[in-house]
Structure formats: C-alpha cells, structure tokens
Coordinates of C-alpha atoms in Angstrom, one line a residue:
M26 CA 31.5 23.6 -23.0
S27 CA 30.6 21.7 -25.6
W28 CA 31.3 17.7 -26.8
G29 CA 32.0 19.3 -30.0
T30 CA 35.0 21.2 -29.2
E31 CA 36.1 18.4 -26.4
L32 CA 34.9 15.4 -27.5
W33 CA 35.9 16.7 -31.0
D34 CA 37.7 12.5 -31.0
Q35 CA 34.8 11.2 -29.4
F36 CA 32.9 9.9 -32.2
D37 CA 32.2 6.7 -31.3
S38 CA 31.7 6.7 -27.3
L39 CA 29.2 9.8 -27.6
D40 CA 27.5 6.9 -30.1
K41 CA 28.0 4.5 -27.5
H42 CA 26.8 7.1 -24.3
T43 CA 24.0 8.3 -26.4
Q44 CA 22.8 4.8 -27.3
W45 CA 23.1 3.9 -23.2
G46 CA 20.7 6.9 -22.3
I47 CA 17.8 5.8 -24.6
D48 CA 18.5 1.9 -23.1
F49 CA 18.3 3.4 -19.6
L50 CA 15.0 5.3 -20.1
E51 CA 13.4 2.5 -21.6
R52 CA 14.6 0.8 -18.2
Y53 CA 12.7 3.3 -16.2
A54 CA 9.5 3.1 -18.3
K55 CA 9.5 -0.7 -18.2
F56 CA 9.6 0.2 -14.2
V57 CA 7.1 2.4 -14.2
K58 CA 4.8 -0.5 -16.5
E59 CA 5.7 -2.9 -13.5
R60 CA 4.5 0.0 -10.9
I61 CA 0.9 0.6 -12.5
E62 CA 0.6 -2.9 -12.9
I63 CA 0.7 -3.0 -8.8
E64 CA -1.5 -0.2 -8.2
Q65 CA -3.7 -2.0 -10.3
N66 CA -3.7 -5.0 -8.9
Y67 CA -3.9 -3.7 -5.4
A68 CA -6.9 -1.6 -6.3
K69 CA -8.5 -5.1 -7.5
Q70 CA -7.9 -6.8 -4.3
L71 CA -8.7 -4.4 -2.8
R72 CA -12.3 -4.2 -4.2
N73 CA -12.8 -7.6 -4.5
L74 CA -11.8 -7.5 -0.8
V75 CA -14.7 -5.0 -0.1
K76 CA -17.3 -6.7 -2.3
K77 CA -16.5 -9.6 0.0
Y78 CA -17.4 -8.0 3.1
C79 CA -19.8 -6.1 1.8
P80 CA -23.2 -7.8 2.8
K81 CA -25.8 -8.2 -0.1
R82 CA -29.3 -6.7 1.5
S83 CA -32.4 -7.4 -0.7
T84 CA -35.0 -6.7 2.2
K85 CA -35.0 -3.4 4.9
D86 CA -34.7 -6.1 7.9
E87 CA -31.5 -7.4 6.7
E88 CA -30.2 -3.7 6.4
P89 CA -27.5 -3.3 9.6
R90 CA -28.3 -1.5 11.8
F91 CA -25.9 -1.3 15.1
T92 CA -23.1 1.0 14.8
S93 CA -20.5 -1.1 15.0
C94 CA -22.0 -2.9 11.6
I95 CA -22.7 0.7 10.2
A96 CA -19.3 1.8 11.0
F97 CA -17.8 -1.8 9.2
F98 CA -19.8 -0.6 6.4
N99 CA -18.5 2.9 6.3
I100 CA -15.4 1.4 6.6
L101 CA -15.6 -1.0 4.0
N102 CA -17.4 2.0 1.5
E103 CA -13.9 4.7 1.9
L104 CA -11.7 1.5 1.2
N105 CA -13.5 1.4 -2.0
D106 CA -13.0 5.0 -2.3
Y107 CA -9.3 4.3 -1.2
A108 CA -9.0 1.5 -4.3
G109 CA -10.7 3.8 -6.8
Q110 CA -7.2 6.8 -6.2
R111 CA -5.2 4.1 -6.5
E112 CA -6.5 3.3 -9.9
V113 CA -6.4 6.9 -10.3
V114 CA -3.0 6.9 -9.9
A115 CA -2.2 4.0 -12.2
E116 CA -4.5 5.9 -14.5
E117 CA -2.7 8.5 -14.3
M118 CA 1.0 7.3 -14.1
A119 CA -0.3 5.4 -17.6
H120 CA -1.2 8.4 -19.4
R121 CA 1.6 11.2 -18.0
V122 CA 4.7 8.7 -17.2
Y123 CA 4.5 5.4 -19.3
G124 CA 2.8 7.1 -22.6
E125 CA 5.1 9.7 -22.7
L126 CA 8.2 8.0 -21.9
M127 CA 6.9 5.3 -25.2
R128 CA 6.5 8.5 -27.1
Y129 CA 9.5 9.8 -26.9
A130 CA 12.1 7.1 -27.0
H131 CA 10.6 6.5 -30.1
D132 CA 11.6 10.1 -31.3
L133 CA 14.8 9.4 -29.4
K134 CA 15.8 6.5 -31.8
T135 CA 14.6 8.1 -34.6
E136 CA 16.9 11.5 -34.1
R137 CA 19.9 9.9 -32.5
K138 CA 20.4 7.7 -36.1
M139 CA 20.4 10.8 -38.0
H140 CA 22.6 12.9 -36.3
L141 CA 25.1 9.9 -36.4
Q142 CA 24.1 9.6 -39.4
E143 CA 25.4 12.8 -40.8
G144 CA 28.1 12.6 -38.3
R145 CA 29.4 9.2 -40.1
K146 CA 28.1 11.1 -43.7
A147 CA 30.9 13.7 -42.7
Q148 CA 33.8 11.3 -41.8
Q149 CA 33.7 9.7 -45.0
Y150 CA 33.1 12.8 -46.7
L151 CA 36.8 13.4 -44.9
D152 CA 38.3 10.4 -45.7
M153 CA 38.2 11.2 -49.2
C154 CA 39.2 14.0 -49.4
W155 CA 42.3 12.3 -47.3
K156 CA 42.2 10.0 -49.8
Q157 CA 42.6 12.6 -53.6
M158 CA 45.2 14.6 -51.6
D159 CA 47.2 11.5 -50.5
N160 CA 47.0 10.0 -54.0
S161 CA 47.9 13.2 -55.7
K162 CA 51.3 13.3 -53.3
K163 CA 52.4 9.6 -54.0
K164 CA 52.1 10.2 -57.7
F165 CA 53.4 13.6 -56.9
E166 CA 56.5 11.6 -55.3
R167 CA 56.5 9.7 -58.1
E168 CA 57.0 12.1 -61.0
C169 CA 59.7 13.4 -58.6
R170 CA 61.5 10.3 -58.6
E171 CA 60.7 9.5 -62.6
A172 CA 62.8 13.6 -62.9
E173 CA 65.6 12.8 -61.5
K174 CA 66.1 9.1 -63.1
A175 CA 65.9 11.1 -66.2
Q176 CA 68.0 14.2 -65.3
Q177 CA 71.0 11.3 -64.4
S178 CA 70.7 10.1 -67.5
Y179 CA 70.9 13.0 -69.7
E180 CA 74.5 14.3 -67.4
R181 CA 75.8 11.2 -68.2
L182 CA 75.0 11.4 -71.3
D183 CA 76.5 14.8 -71.7
N184 CA 79.9 13.7 -69.7
D185 CA 80.1 10.6 -71.8
T186 CA 82.4 11.1 -75.0
N187 CA 81.8 8.0 -76.8
A188 CA 77.7 9.3 -76.7
T189 CA 76.5 10.6 -79.9
K190 CA 74.8 14.1 -80.0
A191 CA 70.9 12.5 -81.2
D192 CA 71.9 10.4 -77.1
V193 CA 72.2 13.3 -75.6
E194 CA 69.4 15.3 -77.4
K195 CA 67.1 12.3 -76.1
A196 CA 68.3 12.6 -73.0
K197 CA 67.6 16.1 -72.9
Q198 CA 64.2 15.8 -74.2
Q199 CA 63.2 13.0 -71.2
L200 CA 64.7 15.3 -68.8
N201 CA 62.5 17.4 -69.7
L202 CA 59.3 15.3 -70.2
R203 CA 59.7 14.6 -66.4
T204 CA 60.1 17.6 -65.1
H205 CA 57.3 18.8 -67.0
M206 CA 55.1 16.3 -65.4
A207 CA 56.6 16.6 -62.0
D208 CA 55.5 20.1 -62.7
E209 CA 52.1 19.2 -63.0
N210 CA 52.0 17.1 -60.4
K211 CA 53.1 19.1 -57.8
N212 CA 50.6 21.5 -58.5
E213 CA 47.6 19.0 -58.4
Y214 CA 49.2 18.0 -54.6
A215 CA 49.4 21.4 -54.0
A216 CA 45.7 21.7 -54.8
Q217 CA 44.8 18.4 -53.2
L218 CA 46.1 19.5 -50.4
Q219 CA 45.2 22.8 -50.1
N220 CA 41.6 21.8 -50.0
F221 CA 41.9 18.2 -47.7
N222 CA 43.2 20.7 -45.6
G223 CA 40.4 23.0 -45.9
E224 CA 37.7 20.0 -45.4
Q225 CA 39.2 19.2 -43.0
H226 CA 39.1 21.8 -40.6
K227 CA 35.2 22.1 -42.2
H228 CA 35.1 19.2 -40.6
F229 CA 36.3 19.4 -37.8
Y230 CA 35.4 22.7 -36.3
I231 CA 32.1 23.2 -38.2
V232 CA 30.4 19.7 -39.5
I233 CA 31.7 17.6 -36.4
P234 CA 30.9 20.4 -33.6
Q235 CA 27.3 20.8 -35.4
I236 CA 26.5 17.1 -35.2
Y237 CA 27.8 16.6 -31.3
K238 CA 26.1 20.1 -30.2
Q239 CA 22.5 18.6 -31.8
L240 CA 23.8 15.2 -29.9
Q241 CA 24.7 17.0 -26.6
E242 CA 20.8 18.5 -27.2
M243 CA 19.0 15.3 -27.3
D244 CA 21.5 13.6 -24.6
E245 CA 20.0 16.9 -22.4
R246 CA 16.2 17.2 -23.5
R247 CA 16.6 13.1 -22.1
T248 CA 18.1 13.7 -19.2
I249 CA 15.2 16.8 -18.5
K250 CA 12.2 14.3 -19.5
L251 CA 13.5 11.9 -17.1
S252 CA 12.9 14.8 -14.3
E253 CA 9.8 15.7 -15.3
C254 CA 9.3 11.7 -15.8
Y255 CA 10.1 11.4 -12.0
R256 CA 8.2 14.4 -11.1
G257 CA 4.7 13.3 -12.5
F258 CA 5.7 10.5 -11.1
A259 CA 5.2 11.7 -7.8
D260 CA 2.7 13.9 -8.2
S261 CA 0.3 11.2 -9.9
E262 CA 0.5 9.9 -6.2
R263 CA 0.7 13.4 -4.5
K264 CA -2.4 14.7 -6.2
V265 CA -4.5 11.7 -4.9
I266 CA -3.4 12.4 -1.0
P267 CA -6.0 14.8 -0.5
I268 CA -8.9 12.4 -1.5
I269 CA -7.4 9.7 0.4
S270 CA -6.7 12.4 3.5
K271 CA -10.2 12.0 3.4
C272 CA -10.9 8.5 3.1
L273 CA -8.6 7.7 6.0
E274 CA -10.7 10.6 8.2
G275 CA -13.6 9.1 7.3
M276 CA -12.4 5.6 8.5
I277 CA -12.1 6.9 12.1
L278 CA -15.1 9.6 11.7
A279 CA -17.2 6.1 11.3
A280 CA -14.8 4.3 14.0
K281 CA -15.9 7.3 16.7
S282 CA -19.5 6.5 15.3
V283 CA -19.6 3.1 17.2
D284 CA -21.8 3.5 20.5
E285 CA -22.1 0.4 22.8
R286 CA -25.2 1.9 25.0
R287 CA -27.2 2.6 21.7
D288 CA -26.1 -0.8 19.8
S289 CA -27.7 -2.3 23.5
Q290 CA -30.2 -0.3 23.2
M291 CA -31.4 -1.9 20.1
V292 CA -30.3 -5.2 21.1
V293 CA -33.9 -3.8 24.0
D294 CA -35.6 -2.9 21.3
S295 CA -35.4 -6.1 18.6
F296 CA -35.8 -8.5 21.3
K297 CA -38.2 -6.9 23.5
S298 CA -41.3 -8.8 24.0
G299 CA -43.2 -7.1 26.3
F300 CA -44.2 -9.5 28.5
E301 CA -44.0 -9.5 32.4
P302 CA -41.1 -11.8 34.0
P303 CA -42.6 -14.9 36.1
G304 CA -43.5 -14.6 39.6
D305 CA -42.7 -15.9 42.7
F306 CA -44.3 -19.7 43.0
P307 CA -47.4 -19.9 45.8
F308 CA -47.2 -22.4 48.7
E309 CA -50.0 -24.8 47.9
D310 CA -50.6 -26.8 51.3
Y311 CA -52.5 -30.3 50.3
S312 CA -52.6 -31.4 53.8
Q313 CA -55.6 -29.0 54.7
H314 CA -58.2 -31.6 53.8
I315 CA -56.0 -34.2 56.1
Y316 CA -56.5 -34.8 59.6
R317 CA -55.4 -37.6 61.8
T318 CA -58.0 -39.0 64.4
I319 CA -57.1 -39.1 67.8
S320 CA -59.6 -41.9 68.3
D321 CA -59.6 -45.7 67.7
G322 CA -60.2 -44.7 64.0
T323 CA -63.7 -44.1 63.4
I324 CA -65.4 -41.9 61.0
S325 CA -67.9 -40.6 60.9
A326 CA -69.7 -37.9 58.5
S327 CA -70.4 -34.2 60.1
K328 CA -71.6 -31.3 58.4
Q329 CA -71.9 -28.6 61.1
E330 CA -68.2 -27.9 61.6
S331 CA -65.4 -27.9 59.4
G332 CA -61.7 -26.9 58.8
K333 CA -62.5 -23.9 56.2
V334 CA -60.2 -23.3 54.0
D335 CA -59.0 -19.4 53.2
A336 CA -59.6 -18.7 49.6
K337 CA -58.9 -15.4 50.3
T338 CA -55.4 -15.6 51.7
T339 CA -54.7 -18.1 48.8
V340 CA -55.7 -16.1 45.7
G341 CA -54.2 -13.3 47.0
K342 CA -50.9 -14.9 47.6
A343 CA -51.0 -16.6 44.1
K344 CA -52.9 -13.6 42.2
G345 CA -50.2 -12.7 39.6
K346 CA -47.9 -15.3 39.3
L347 CA -45.8 -17.0 36.8
W348 CA -45.1 -21.0 36.8
L349 CA -41.3 -22.3 35.7
F350 CA -43.2 -24.6 33.4
G351 CA -46.3 -22.5 32.3
K352 CA -48.7 -25.0 33.8
K353 CA -51.5 -23.8 35.4
P354 CA -52.1 -25.5 38.8
K355 CA -55.5 -27.7 38.9
P356 CA -58.6 -26.2 40.1
Q357 CA -58.9 -27.4 43.6
S358 CA -61.9 -28.5 45.4
P359 CA -64.6 -26.6 46.9
P360 CA -63.9 -26.6 50.5
L361 CA -65.5 -28.8 52.9
T362 CA -68.9 -27.6 53.8
P363 CA -69.9 -27.1 57.6
T364 CA -71.6 -30.5 56.6
S365 CA -69.1 -32.9 55.7
L366 CA -66.4 -32.2 59.2
F367 CA -67.5 -31.3 62.0
T368 CA -65.9 -32.0 65.7
S369 CA -66.3 -34.9 67.9
S370 CA -66.2 -35.4 71.5
T371 CA -64.4 -38.1 73.7
P372 CA -65.7 -39.0 77.4
N373 CA -62.6 -37.4 78.8
G374 CA -64.1 -34.6 77.3
S375 CA -61.1 -33.8 74.4
Q376 CA -62.1 -32.6 70.9
F377 CA -61.2 -34.7 67.8
L378 CA -61.2 -33.9 64.0
T379 CA -63.7 -36.4 62.5
F380 CA -64.6 -37.4 58.4
S381 CA -67.2 -38.9 56.5
I382 CA -66.0 -41.2 54.5
E383 CA -67.2 -39.8 51.1
P384 CA -64.9 -36.7 52.0
V385 CA -62.3 -38.6 52.7
H386 CA -62.7 -40.5 49.6
Y387 CA -62.9 -36.9 47.3
C388 CA -60.0 -35.8 49.3
M389 CA -57.9 -38.8 48.4
N390 CA -58.8 -38.7 44.5
E391 CA -57.5 -34.9 44.8
I392 CA -54.4 -35.9 46.2
K393 CA -54.1 -38.0 43.2
T394 CA -55.0 -35.5 40.6
G395 CA -54.1 -32.7 42.2
K396 CA -50.8 -32.6 41.2
P397 CA -49.2 -29.9 38.6
R398 CA -48.4 -32.2 35.8
I399 CA -44.9 -30.7 33.7
P400 CA -45.2 -30.9 30.6
S401 CA -44.8 -33.7 28.0
F402 CA -42.7 -34.6 25.0
R403 CA -46.1 -33.9 23.4
S404 CA -47.3 -30.5 24.8
L405 CA -43.8 -29.6 24.1
K406 CA -44.2 -30.8 20.0
R407 CA -47.2 -29.3 19.9
G408 CA -45.8 -26.4 21.1
W409 CA -43.1 -26.3 19.3
S410 CA -44.7 -26.6 15.5
V411 CA -47.3 -24.1 16.7
K412 CA -44.3 -21.8 16.8
M413 CA -43.1 -22.4 13.5
G414 CA -46.7 -22.3 11.8
P415 CA -46.8 -19.6 9.3
A416 CA -46.6 -15.5 10.5
L417 CA -50.5 -13.7 10.3
E418 CA -51.3 -10.7 8.6
D419 CA -51.5 -8.9 12.2
F420 CA -48.4 -10.0 13.4
S421 CA -50.6 -11.9 16.2
H422 CA -47.9 -15.0 16.4
L423 CA -45.2 -12.1 18.1
P424 CA -44.6 -10.7 21.5
P425 CA -46.5 -7.7 21.8
E426 CA -43.2 -5.1 21.9
Q427 CA -42.1 -6.5 18.5
R428 CA -45.8 -6.4 17.1
R429 CA -46.1 -3.4 18.1
K430 CA -43.4 -2.2 16.6
K431 CA -43.9 -3.7 12.9
L432 CA -47.3 -2.6 12.9
Q433 CA -46.0 0.8 13.4
Q434 CA -43.9 0.4 10.4
R435 CA -46.3 -0.2 8.6
I436 CA -48.7 2.2 9.3
D437 CA -45.8 4.7 8.5
E438 CA -44.7 2.6 5.2
L439 CA -48.6 2.9 4.0
N440 CA -49.2 6.4 5.1
R441 CA -45.8 6.7 2.4
E442 CA -48.0 5.5 -0.4
L443 CA -50.8 7.3 0.6
Q444 CA -49.6 10.5 1.0
K445 CA -48.0 9.3 -3.1
E446 CA -51.6 8.3 -4.3
S447 CA -53.1 11.5 -2.9
D448 CA -50.3 13.6 -4.8
Q449 CA -50.7 11.6 -7.8
K450 CA -54.7 12.3 -7.4
E451 CA -54.6 16.1 -7.1
A452 CA -52.0 16.2 -10.0
L453 CA -54.2 14.0 -12.3
N454 CA -57.0 16.8 -11.0
K455 CA -55.0 20.0 -12.1
M456 CA -54.1 18.5 -15.4
K457 CA -58.0 17.3 -16.2
D458 CA -58.5 21.6 -15.1
V459 CA -55.9 22.1 -17.5
Y460 CA -57.3 19.8 -20.5
E461 CA -60.6 20.9 -19.3
K462 CA -59.9 24.6 -20.2
N463 CA -57.4 23.7 -23.6
P464 CA -59.2 20.9 -24.9
Q465 CA -56.6 20.9 -27.7
M466 CA -53.7 20.1 -25.2
G467 CA -55.4 17.0 -24.3
D468 CA -58.8 14.9 -23.7
P469 CA -60.4 15.3 -20.4
G470 CA -61.4 11.5 -20.2
S471 CA -58.1 9.9 -20.9
L472 CA -57.4 10.5 -17.4
Q473 CA -60.5 9.2 -16.3
P474 CA -59.4 5.2 -15.9
K475 CA -55.9 7.2 -14.5
L476 CA -58.4 8.7 -11.5
A477 CA -60.7 6.0 -11.0
E478 CA -57.3 3.2 -10.0
T479 CA -55.9 6.1 -8.4
M480 CA -58.7 6.9 -5.7
N481 CA -59.3 2.8 -5.9
N482 CA -55.7 2.6 -4.8
I483 CA -56.4 5.8 -1.8
D484 CA -59.5 4.0 -0.4
R485 CA -57.6 0.5 -0.8
L486 CA -54.6 1.9 1.5
R487 CA -57.0 3.8 3.8
M488 CA -58.6 0.9 4.8
E489 CA -55.5 -1.0 5.2
I490 CA -54.4 1.9 7.5
H491 CA -57.5 2.0 9.5
K492 CA -57.0 -2.2 9.7
N493 CA -53.7 -1.8 11.0
E494 CA -54.2 1.2 13.0
A495 CA -57.0 -1.5 15.1
W496 CA -54.5 -4.0 15.5
L497 CA -52.2 -1.2 16.7
S498 CA -54.8 -0.1 19.2
E499 CA -55.2 -3.3 20.0
V500 CA -52.2 -4.1 20.5
E501 CA -51.3 -0.8 23.1
G502 CA -54.9 -1.6 25.1
K503 CA -53.1 -4.9 26.0
T504 CA -49.8 -3.6 26.8
G505 CA -51.7 -1.7 28.9
G506 CA -53.8 -3.6 31.0
R507 CA -52.8 -6.7 30.8
G508 CA -51.4 -6.3 34.7
D509 CA -55.2 -5.8 34.9
R510 CA -56.2 -8.6 32.8
R511 CA -54.1 -10.8 34.7
H512 CA -54.5 -10.2 38.1
S513 CA -58.6 -10.7 37.6
S514 CA -60.2 -12.9 40.1
D515 CA -62.2 -16.2 38.8
I516 CA -64.4 -18.7 41.0
N517 CA -63.2 -21.0 39.3
H518 CA -59.8 -21.7 40.3
L519 CA -57.5 -20.4 43.4
V520 CA -54.3 -20.0 42.4
T521 CA -53.3 -18.0 39.9
Q522 CA -53.5 -18.7 35.9
G523 CA -49.9 -17.7 34.9
R524 CA -48.8 -17.3 31.6
E525 CA -49.2 -20.0 28.5
S526 CA -47.9 -20.9 25.8
P527 CA -50.0 -22.5 23.4
E528 CA -50.1 -25.7 24.7
G529 CA -50.3 -24.6 28.6
S530 CA -47.0 -24.8 29.1
Y531 CA -45.4 -21.6 29.2
T532 CA -42.1 -21.1 27.9
D533 CA -39.4 -18.2 27.7
D534 CA -38.8 -17.9 24.4
A535 CA -41.3 -14.6 23.7
N536 CA -42.2 -15.1 20.3
Q537 CA -43.3 -19.0 20.7
E538 CA -45.7 -17.2 23.7
V539 CA -48.5 -15.4 22.1
R540 CA -48.5 -18.3 18.8
G541 CA -50.7 -20.7 19.3
P542 CA -53.9 -20.9 21.9
P543 CA -54.1 -21.4 25.4
Q544 CA -55.2 -25.2 26.2
Q545 CA -58.5 -26.4 28.1
H546 CA -58.2 -26.2 31.7
G547 CA -59.6 -29.2 33.2
H548 CA -58.6 -32.4 35.7
H549 CA -55.4 -34.3 34.3
S550 CA -54.6 -37.8 35.7
E551 CA -51.0 -38.0 36.5
F552 CA -49.7 -41.1 34.5
D553 CA -50.8 -39.1 31.1
D554 CA -52.2 -35.8 30.0
E555 CA -54.1 -37.5 27.1
F556 CA -57.2 -37.7 29.6
E557 CA -59.3 -34.4 29.4
D558 CA -62.9 -33.3 30.7
D559 CA -65.6 -34.5 27.7
D560 CA -68.0 -31.7 29.2
P561 CA -69.0 -29.0 27.4
L562 CA -68.1 -25.6 28.6
P563 CA -71.7 -23.5 28.3
A564 CA -71.8 -20.6 26.0
I565 CA -71.0 -16.7 27.6
G566 CA -71.4 -15.4 23.9
H567 CA -70.9 -15.5 20.7
C568 CA -69.2 -13.7 17.8
K569 CA -69.4 -12.4 14.1
A570 CA -65.6 -13.3 12.0
I571 CA -64.7 -10.5 11.4
Y572 CA -61.3 -11.9 8.8
P573 CA -61.0 -15.8 7.6
F574 CA -58.7 -17.2 9.6
D575 CA -56.8 -20.9 8.0
G576 CA -56.5 -22.9 12.1
H577 CA -53.2 -24.6 10.1
N578 CA -51.9 -25.2 14.1
E579 CA -53.2 -27.9 16.5
G580 CA -55.7 -26.7 18.9
T581 CA -57.4 -23.2 16.3
L582 CA -60.5 -22.8 14.7
A583 CA -60.7 -22.3 11.3
M584 CA -63.6 -19.5 10.3
K585 CA -64.6 -18.0 7.8
E586 CA -65.3 -14.1 7.5
G587 CA -68.7 -14.1 8.1
E588 CA -69.1 -17.1 10.1
V589 CA -71.0 -16.8 13.5
L590 CA -69.8 -19.2 16.0
Y591 CA -70.0 -19.5 20.2
I592 CA -67.6 -18.0 22.9
I593 CA -67.2 -20.6 25.2
E594 CA -64.0 -18.6 26.5
E595 CA -63.1 -15.5 26.7
D596 CA -59.9 -13.8 25.7
K597 CA -57.4 -14.3 29.0
G598 CA -54.9 -11.1 27.9
D599 CA -53.1 -13.8 25.6
G600 CA -55.1 -12.6 22.1
W601 CA -56.8 -15.8 21.7
T602 CA -60.7 -16.6 22.3
R603 CA -61.8 -20.1 22.8
A604 CA -65.1 -20.7 20.5
R605 CA -67.4 -23.4 19.6
R606 CA -69.2 -24.6 16.0
Q607 CA -73.1 -25.2 15.9
N608 CA -71.4 -29.1 15.3
G609 CA -70.2 -28.6 18.7
E610 CA -65.9 -27.9 16.8
E611 CA -64.6 -26.0 19.8
G612 CA -60.8 -24.6 19.3
Y613 CA -59.4 -21.2 19.7
V614 CA -59.8 -18.4 17.0
P615 CA -57.9 -14.9 17.6
T616 CA -59.3 -11.9 18.8
S617 CA -58.0 -9.6 16.7
Y618 CA -60.2 -11.6 13.8
I619 CA -63.7 -11.6 15.2
D620 CA -66.2 -9.3 16.8
V621 CA -67.3 -10.6 20.3
T622 CA -70.6 -9.9 22.0
L623 CA -70.7 -11.6 25.6
E624 CA -73.9 -12.2 27.3
K625 CA -75.2 -9.8 30.4
N626 CA -75.5 -12.6 32.9
S627 CA -71.4 -13.8 32.7
K628 CA -68.9 -12.8 35.3
G629 CA -66.6 -10.6 34.4
A630 CA -66.5 -10.8 31.3
V631 CA -64.6 -8.3 29.3
T632 CA -64.4 -7.9 25.3
Y633 CA -61.0 -7.1 23.9
I634 CA -62.1 -5.9 20.1

C-alpha cells in the first residue's frame, strides 16, 4: 500500500493531512509542557509544605526526642525525597519528551515543505507540457481548416469556365501552401502530444509516487515518534517508582517506629524531679496543755506533777512527713515541767489538776502563735522571683534528677572535647618528632605555641570535668541519702521538717523547690508574717567560699571566692546552708560553693560537700 499509487490524484488531501499531523504533534507537546508545569508546581508545593512543618533546630535541647515526633520528621524527610522524585519526572519529561517533540516538529515542518514544493513543481511542469501540446493542437486544427478552405477555393475556380488560368494557378499555389503548413503543424502537434504523454506518464508513475512516498514515510515517522514519546512519557514516571516506593516504605517504617512506652518513659526522664511525694499530716493536739479544773477555779502553782507530752510519739508520727503548703509547724513550747503542774485534792478525796498563772499565760500565747501559717502573697511572690532567677553553673536550680542528667551530659561533652585535644596533642608531638629528625621538613619550635595552647586546654577541661564530677557525686550522694537526712531528729523541733521552697512554702513544681534557700524558722504572729525573731543564732562552724556567688535572689547571701563565713544552720538536704558574715549579715549560700567545717561540739553536724 502506497500513497503514490493509491492517492495519485489526492495532492491537496495529503497536504491537509500532513499539516494536521504536525498540528497534533504540537498539541501533544503542549500537553506534555503543561504536565511538566504541574509536576514542578507539585514538587515545589511539597517542598514548601515540608519546610513549613520541619522544625528549625538551633540547639540540642530543641531536637525531637519522642518517637512520634521523630517519626513525623522522618516522614517529612521522605516526603521531601518524594518531591525530589517529582522534580526528576518533570526534568525527564522536559528533556526526553517535550524537547524532542519540539525539535522533531520543526524538522517535520521543513521536510513537509520541501516535499510539497517538489510536488507542486512537478505538477507545474506537467501543466506546462499540456499547454504546449494544446497550443500545437489548436494550431494544427486551424491550419487544417485553412487548407480545406484553400482546396474548396481551388476546386471552385477549376470548375468555373469563366475563371482565368492565372486565378486557377494562384488558387492551386495557395492550396499547396496551406497543405504544407497543415502537415508541419500536424508533425509538431504529434511531437508535442508524444512529449506530453511521456511527461504525464513520468509524472503519475515516477515523480508523484516518489514524492508521496516521502510524505508517507514522513507521516509514519511522525506516528512512530509519537509512540516513542508516549512510551518515554510513561517511562519517566516508571523510572522513579522504585525510589518513590522506598519513600513510601520509609514512611511506613517511620509509622511503625512509634513507641508509646518509650515516649512515656521519656516524659518521666524529662520531668522527674527525684523528690519523694509528701507524707501524711501528723495530728497536732493543742489541747494537751490545757485542762479544766473541777474546783471553784482556783489556780495554784505546782512543779512536782505535770501532764507530760509524749514527745517520742509526736516526733515518731511526724518524722519524714511533708506539708501541703510547705510551712513547717512552729516549734512547740517545751513540755511543762513537774514544777509547773501538780495534782490537788479536794476534801472529799477527789483529785484535780491545777495550773499556775504563768504556765496558763504561756499556753495561751502558744495557742495564738502555734498555728501553722498559710503562705502569704508576699512569700509566694518571693518564691516566684527565686524560681525565675538565673540558671546556675552547677544546675543547682534544677531538681536532683534533672540536675544529675545535665551534669552527666556536660561531663560527656567535656570528655569528648578532652579526647579531641588529646588526639591533637599526640599528633603535634608526632609532627614535632618528625621535624626534629628531619629539620628540612619544618621547625620544631614553631609547634611549641600550639602545644602549649593544647596543654592549657587539656588542663582546663580536666579541671572542668573534676568540678562537674564533684557536683555529680554530690547530687548522687544527696539523692541516695535524702531520706536519712530528711528524717534526722532535731531536739529544737517536735514536728517534722518538710520539703520547703525558698520561702519555706511547699510547691508542686519540683524545679521551684530547690531554686532558693529555705526560710528561717521562728515564731510568727498569725496576723502578719513580717515579724520574725531577731535573736541571732549561734555559729556552729565556719566555711570558705570555693566559688563566687552573686546572691541576687531574696534571702541569699553574696560571697566572693575565698571569703570566710560563719555557719549558723547546716544544710537540711535542700542544697542550701545558712551563713553569716562578721558584720552580722545573714543569708543562704549554695552548699556546693563552700567548704564547710563544723565545730566538734555541734550535735548532729553533717558536712555536705
């Protein structure tokens, strides 16, 4: 099947068909271009989406730790890779399909134009041959008619008796001329006819079939190119399917990596304070010093018999208890001695208890002053200011458990830095040995400044590690012995010493609990917590400041490195020691910042370094 033999007379139809083929090719190229734009915009929007929800981490503390967060960020990374594969699809389509289509469409237009021009030229040449043949034919026909007229004129004169001989000869000569000219035109017409028939045969059986064959091949190549582009269009998508499948598998693996138990444990590790929960409230019997008399109300003094208070029972029940509002109950008055309370007898033999006026007055004062105070707004405000204070180098503002973790992290980082400096020192020593053995390679003295700097860095890091390890040992020691210290007995108090905030008020926030010094103990009025006991406490030892302390928070005492202070109240397990200067200024200082020396005669003295 060939266009040249089957469509020899459909030149205009083939012209329109080939033009439609090129238009269709360009239309498909436009479709591919729009698909490329869609892929590019899709990839761009995906990348913007990933960028929007991917956190900007600047410090290690902000890095995601929970498995659900890590899984989400892994999904974002996989989605970013997926967006990259969409960009690869767009680039592949643009290079392999769209660009190839546009180049081929341009080549097709040029080739089609050339073949159509050849067909038009062949048709024009055939038309020219036909015109020449037609002209010779018309001329031959005209000459034949003129010869017939000349013959008729000669025959008429020859039969006319009245015609002269000269007229007959003239007519005969005219007939011969016309006959000769008709014969010549006949020969010319025959030659032109033979030439036209030959050119027409050549046109329809050689030239036109060849041109149409080339047009047919061009159109078939266009169809093949479209098929290849269709395949390339699909291959561009299929090539990235394995990588996209890996991205999707990565998302599934990220979803499977979510561990709710691990996340819960991370919450515990992040916020665990290391403190024990508060214990039960002990019963405080304020009526044990007050008794109704059976007599007529006479009050007498007696120092022989008294209603003794079972201090051991009270202390035993109250030991180790924590208070809801954090206020330790005020130290109760000493139990009445046998001289202050006695038993009296009535005439009928019944006994009754009587008090002297002085003990009753003292008990009434105890009732007024022994009521535990609820923290005032002033103390809460002071506690908040302490909580918001600046972070300390030894992390003493944090709960024990969090402080231990921070110190351990810092020690690990310092050890890594120390290892780097040690490796650098070893490398410098090796280089120095090489320079000493081969002076032409370098001057060994040029490495001395760098070695000295490295040694200084190593010494500094070792000191920092030693200091942080000391703090870590302190935290671990306090965490292990907190219960023993918290339940130690105190002869000056008949109730427990609960966990306190910087102002003596208990708080549920474990971070706030150790950020300030404990409040001083003393008798307070129930109407105002501003009035406190001004009697100075005796010194139980002295201390020397190892590190400077600014003492910005209320209730703390600023000190300089090497300064010597008096110890008036030792550390109760909360990390603070109450100290006093020689000028009488008192306040709390961090126990880890001082070297404490207690007097030998101070009962129950324990040093926490």
